[in-house]
């Protein structure tokens, strides 16, 4: 070591040599052995291995997830099965024939309907349904729902044509007040003349009256 | 079921002559607007459909009288009515065609047309087919069979709702009013022949379509339309061209109706006016005629939505809820009852039931009942003065009807312990119990099977029996006990009439029962032998009210044409007084009254006094006094007041009319000899109606 330091310090030494020497020395000092030779094959293998591992892992994850889902599905099915009606009831549903009565005869059906309505709180949306037990019935609801929405649309149409925007409507109050004003025996506007007006409204009207008198200086206070 | 003790406006008690009067103004009766009218020329009946889905049948023979009422139902909105012979059909926005059973007052059958909401229905002049116009743009034809109708086919479907239809009198073509256009269809092929385009109103928004609310197809191939731009247009249906355009209103023309001879046409508008057009030649003596606007009638404050033209009068109805029969004066030669303007504002049947002993009033609304206890006043007071109220009236009960159907009829027993109501398909009886200030209500669960529904209900005077009028003019008698009720007997008329009963009355002593049906028949049954006793000779006009005298056992009958009869049940003949009335005739002022007598009661203090009321007056009929002769003053109460005692006696006559309280819904006498008058102010009804149009009046 001491020697190297001397040579370094010695004048006239070609600098390039020194540097190479120095380089060798540094390798020696960091590791005793030469770096292991890693050939291309090995590195490729290891790289492939790691990729394989990753794929394997993801597949395993997927598999467990799948398993989980399957188990969940099974559970659902189990639950559903538990909730279903017993076999005999289902059979009974299939067994009862559908009654075709487009023209309902009032006498027969009415009593049953009444009974059903009395004993249960369900809405009376059951028409000509298969009768199950005393207060149950099966019926299609979809048609009725669409019918009622159509009816709603039609009603809205009439409402908008009569009382919608731009229909130039007044209020009944105005109509009656106009009659009071134009009639043979003249009177105040209907809202004031009407004695059945609620006290709140009347108080409000009175207040407005007072304010108007005040504003126009018709009253001395 | 809601129990409520809410307090509302106090009654004013007045002492008026010999009666203490409960003036009741807390019945908030609200009629429903008129949507459709159909007139049957053969039977002279008017069918009226209201917005709440109820249908009423009026007769115009002798007087305008409401014969039958078919109660409505939630969700049933009727848009149009149509008579085919004596059968009545209706359609509505629920998409169903309903035929009504006018004997049992209920729908006979319901058929879904599967075309969405239906706006209109018309029968062809031959009476074989019905055409309905649907929301989805189809015109559907139905064949009319004996006891049903059957779908036949659709005409070509076009986009856009069909709001009005009219058949050509030959039955081969149909005109359909749609949005922005009228189409003329050939019935045989089902194809559209013409498309008549209708203009929008000037200044209307671009996206707002013109609605053809009504069309009429004439035999000379003219189509007349009324639309939302306020015009009545006359079209030539052969060439598809517009001939004439009448600007009628700034709002909508909602209804059209043609007279049978096709010389007169009326149009109803949103302003409440009815405009008449006539087919006249512009130059006298020339042949070429055209439609000329002639007259304008204003009998309505709100939109006129339905019209029908009779030969001698125009029937109109609208959202102001009144039915008006306006006579065409050129068709009448002399002034008579037929040439008077008639209005039906209140129903011609009772909606108020009075418990005489318990001092309770039962008010019938379409879907609920209210039970009120009358107030109490101080005992003393001078005649004509208000009496201070000691206890204000109290609402005891509000009972909501179960289900969708509206209430048909209801009654409270005289003792106030039983309450009954019926809809079209169910009858419910309740027992009421009062403990101090509490009231408890229990439903009687086991009713006899015969009590499924009733057209009219009535309790006996001692509240031990219930009478329910059922189909085919029969009456069921049911005895009431706290343990339960038992069916005792069913009374059936001997002649097997199928018409519904609209009036029931039981005598005070519980021996006689009288029924009146829509065929103007009055049957009397004996309750002691449980047999039919006799039948009153049939009079031409319907019975509007009747009652059996508590002591004399005479049946007093008031008819829709204002005639009154007294029939002795024991002798089975008209009484001498009744014969005298018929011989001498009633005063013209009495016969000219507008509304029928709605209730008959008797003064318990004086057996000669009969109390009658209609919408505008109540009258004490004193049978001991002479009848007014034709020239004497009829409304003479004020004159009599100013006369000295001696002269009064000579000028008195049998009819003592009081117009102090009006408009009246009910007048009844309680057991403590006080009088109950139930008033309903017309102004309050108007204040709650839908909005009218905004009209500018000069100098306001």
Short mmCIF file of C-alpha atoms in Angstrom, two decimals, chain A residues 13-202:
data_model
loop_
_atom_site.label_atom_id
_atom_site.label_comp_id
_atom_site.label_asym_id
_atom_site.label_seq_id
_atom_site.Cartn_x
_atom_site.Cartn_y
_atom_site.Cartn_z
CA UNK A 13 5.26 8.50 -14.04
CA UNK A 14 2.90 8.15 -16.93
CA UNK A 15 -0.50 8.99 -15.50
CA UNK A 16 -2.33 6.37 -17.60
CA UNK A 17 -0.46 3.50 -16.02
CA UNK A 18 -1.15 4.72 -12.62
CA UNK A 19 -4.80 4.80 -13.28
CA UNK A 20 -4.91 1.23 -14.54
CA UNK A 21 -2.92 0.06 -11.55
CA UNK A 22 -5.25 1.86 -9.36
CA UNK A 23 -8.24 0.23 -11.00
CA UNK A 24 -6.88 -3.27 -10.46
CA UNK A 25 -6.13 -2.57 -6.93
CA UNK A 26 -9.65 -1.36 -6.27
CA UNK A 27 -11.21 -4.61 -7.61
CA UNK A 28 -8.95 -6.59 -5.35
CA UNK A 29 -9.84 -4.64 -2.36
CA UNK A 30 -13.79 -4.91 -2.80
CA UNK A 31 -14.12 -8.70 -3.44
CA UNK A 32 -11.81 -11.59 -3.33
CA UNK A 33 -13.49 -13.60 -6.01
CA UNK A 34 -14.28 -12.70 -9.49
CA UNK A 35 -17.97 -12.02 -10.17
CA UNK A 36 -19.92 -15.11 -10.85
CA UNK A 37 -20.49 -15.73 -14.40
CA UNK A 38 -24.22 -15.54 -15.20
CA UNK A 39 -24.93 -16.80 -18.60
CA UNK A 40 -27.88 -15.86 -20.72
CA UNK A 41 -29.64 -19.21 -20.33
CA UNK A 42 -29.79 -18.91 -16.58
CA UNK A 43 -31.07 -15.41 -16.50
CA UNK A 44 -33.70 -16.30 -19.05
CA UNK A 45 -34.79 -19.24 -17.01
CA UNK A 46 -35.04 -17.26 -13.87
CA UNK A 47 -36.99 -14.55 -15.60
CA UNK A 48 -39.38 -17.09 -17.05
CA UNK A 49 -39.72 -18.67 -13.67
CA UNK A 50 -40.73 -15.43 -12.05
CA UNK A 51 -43.28 -14.76 -14.77
CA UNK A 52 -44.61 -18.25 -14.33
CA UNK A 53 -44.84 -17.72 -10.59
CA UNK A 54 -46.81 -14.54 -11.08
CA UNK A 55 -49.20 -16.23 -13.49
CA UNK A 56 -49.59 -19.11 -11.13
CA UNK A 57 -50.41 -16.79 -8.30
CA UNK A 58 -52.99 -14.90 -10.28
CA UNK A 59 -54.55 -18.14 -11.41
CA UNK A 60 -54.73 -19.31 -7.87
CA UNK A 61 -56.38 -16.08 -6.88
CA UNK A 62 -58.88 -16.46 -9.64
CA UNK A 63 -59.55 -19.99 -8.64
CA UNK A 64 -60.22 -19.12 -5.05
CA UNK A 65 -62.47 -16.28 -6.13
CA UNK A 66 -64.34 -18.62 -8.39
CA UNK A 67 -64.68 -21.08 -5.59
CA UNK A 68 -65.96 -18.33 -3.38
CA UNK A 69 -68.52 -17.26 -5.92
CA UNK A 70 -69.63 -20.79 -6.48
CA UNK A 71 -70.13 -21.30 -2.81
CA UNK A 72 -72.08 -18.08 -2.61
CA UNK A 73 -74.23 -19.14 -5.52
CA UNK A 74 -74.90 -22.44 -3.87
CA UNK A 75 -75.89 -20.64 -0.74
CA UNK A 76 -78.30 -18.47 -2.67
CA UNK A 77 -79.83 -21.43 -4.36
CA UNK A 78 -80.17 -23.11 -1.04
CA UNK A 79 -81.87 -20.06 0.41
CA UNK A 80 -84.14 -19.72 -2.56
CA UNK A 81 -85.15 -23.30 -2.31
CA UNK A 82 -85.89 -22.84 1.32
CA UNK A 83 -88.11 -19.81 0.52
CA UNK A 84 -90.10 -21.52 -2.23
CA UNK A 85 -93.56 -22.85 -1.60
CA UNK A 86 -93.76 -26.55 -0.86
CA UNK A 87 -94.25 -28.90 -3.79
CA UNK A 88 -97.85 -29.68 -3.11
CA UNK A 89 -98.85 -26.01 -3.14
CA UNK A 90 -97.06 -25.48 -6.45
CA UNK A 91 -98.82 -28.45 -7.87
CA UNK A 92 -102.10 -27.08 -6.71
CA UNK A 93 -101.46 -23.82 -8.53
CA UNK A 94 -100.87 -25.67 -11.74
CA UNK A 95 -103.86 -27.87 -11.19
CA UNK A 96 -106.48 -25.07 -10.78
CA UNK A 97 -107.88 -24.17 -14.18
CA UNK A 98 -107.97 -20.52 -15.26
CA UNK A 99 -111.49 -19.17 -15.28
CA UNK A 100 -112.36 -17.50 -18.55
CA UNK A 101 -115.00 -14.96 -17.75
CA UNK A 102 -114.62 -11.90 -19.88
CA UNK A 103 -118.06 -10.87 -18.78
CA UNK A 104 -118.01 -10.97 -15.02
CA UNK A 105 -121.22 -12.17 -13.58
CA UNK A 106 -121.80 -10.03 -10.56
CA UNK A 107 -123.80 -12.38 -8.46
CA UNK A 108 -121.21 -15.12 -8.07
CA UNK A 109 -117.93 -13.29 -7.89
CA UNK A 110 -118.98 -10.43 -5.74
CA UNK A 111 -119.29 -12.40 -2.55
CA UNK A 112 -115.85 -13.91 -2.87
CA UNK A 113 -114.26 -10.60 -3.64
CA UNK A 114 -115.96 -9.08 -0.66
CA UNK A 115 -114.66 -11.79 1.61
CA UNK A 116 -111.18 -11.36 0.32
CA UNK A 117 -111.31 -7.65 0.82
CA UNK A 118 -112.60 -7.96 4.35
CA UNK A 119 -110.13 -10.40 5.65
CA UNK A 120 -106.96 -8.98 4.17
CA UNK A 121 -105.53 -5.53 3.89
CA UNK A 122 -104.10 -6.02 0.43
CA UNK A 123 -105.12 -3.71 -2.35
CA UNK A 124 -108.05 -4.93 -4.38
CA UNK A 125 -106.12 -5.38 -7.62
CA UNK A 126 -107.33 -8.81 -8.40
CA UNK A 127 -109.55 -9.59 -11.23
CA UNK A 128 -110.43 -12.98 -12.47
CA UNK A 129 -107.39 -14.54 -10.86
CA UNK A 130 -106.74 -18.14 -10.04
CA UNK A 131 -108.16 -18.70 -6.63
CA UNK A 132 -105.68 -20.22 -4.24
CA UNK A 133 -106.86 -19.99 -0.70
CA UNK A 134 -109.44 -17.83 0.92
CA UNK A 135 -107.54 -14.59 0.69
CA UNK A 136 -104.80 -15.12 -1.87
CA UNK A 137 -104.96 -14.68 -5.58
CA UNK A 138 -102.56 -14.64 -8.49
CA UNK A 139 -102.88 -11.95 -11.11
CA UNK A 140 -100.83 -10.09 -13.67
CA UNK A 141 -100.17 -6.57 -12.51
CA UNK A 142 -98.26 -5.26 -15.50
CA UNK A 143 -101.25 -4.59 -17.69
CA UNK A 144 -102.99 -2.70 -14.92
CA UNK A 145 -99.93 -0.61 -14.25
CA UNK A 146 -99.57 0.41 -17.89
CA UNK A 147 -103.30 1.10 -18.08
CA UNK A 148 -103.12 3.41 -15.11
CA UNK A 149 -100.10 5.25 -16.50
CA UNK A 150 -101.93 5.70 -19.81
CA UNK A 151 -104.90 7.01 -17.90
CA UNK A 152 -102.65 9.40 -16.01
CA UNK A 153 -101.18 10.70 -19.27
CA UNK A 154 -104.63 11.23 -20.75
CA UNK A 155 -105.80 13.05 -17.63
CA UNK A 156 -102.72 15.24 -17.66
CA UNK A 157 -103.45 16.10 -21.28
CA UNK A 158 -106.96 17.29 -20.39
CA UNK A 159 -105.67 19.14 -17.35
CA UNK A 160 -103.01 20.95 -19.37
CA UNK A 161 -105.45 21.84 -22.16
CA UNK A 162 -107.91 23.30 -19.67
CA UNK A 163 -105.76 24.77 -16.94
CA UNK A 164 -102.20 24.62 -18.26
CA UNK A 165 -99.95 27.45 -19.35
CA UNK A 166 -101.45 30.08 -21.60
CA UNK A 167 -105.05 29.03 -21.03
CA UNK A 168 -106.08 32.43 -19.64
CA UNK A 169 -107.96 31.27 -16.58
CA UNK A 170 -109.17 33.42 -13.70
CA UNK A 171 -110.22 32.31 -10.24
CA UNK A 172 -113.72 31.73 -8.95
CA UNK A 173 -113.06 34.52 -6.50
CA UNK A 174 -112.61 36.95 -9.37
CA UNK A 175 -115.72 35.68 -11.11
CA UNK A 176 -117.87 36.15 -8.03
CA UNK A 177 -116.33 39.52 -7.26
CA UNK A 178 -117.11 40.63 -10.80
CA UNK A 179 -120.71 39.56 -10.31
CA UNK A 180 -120.83 41.54 -7.08
CA UNK A 181 -119.47 44.57 -8.88
CA UNK A 182 -121.72 44.38 -11.90
CA UNK A 183 -124.88 42.96 -10.38
CA UNK A 184 -128.05 44.80 -9.42
CA UNK A 185 -127.13 44.99 -5.75
CA UNK A 186 -123.51 45.90 -5.64
CA UNK A 187 -121.20 44.47 -3.06
CA UNK A 188 -117.59 44.16 -2.08
CA UNK A 189 -115.23 41.62 -3.57
CA UNK A 190 -116.25 38.07 -2.75
CA UNK A 191 -113.36 37.46 -0.41
CA UNK A 192 -114.50 40.34 1.78
CA UNK A 193 -118.21 39.75 1.42
CA UNK A 194 -117.88 36.09 2.27
CA UNK A 195 -118.49 35.76 5.98
CA UNK A 196 -117.25 32.19 6.01
CA UNK A 197 -113.70 33.23 5.20
CA UNK A 198 -111.20 31.98 7.70
CA UNK A 199 -110.19 34.43 10.41
CA UNK A 200 -106.57 34.44 9.31
CA UNK A 201 -107.42 35.50 5.80
CA UNK A 202 -109.84 38.09 7.02
#
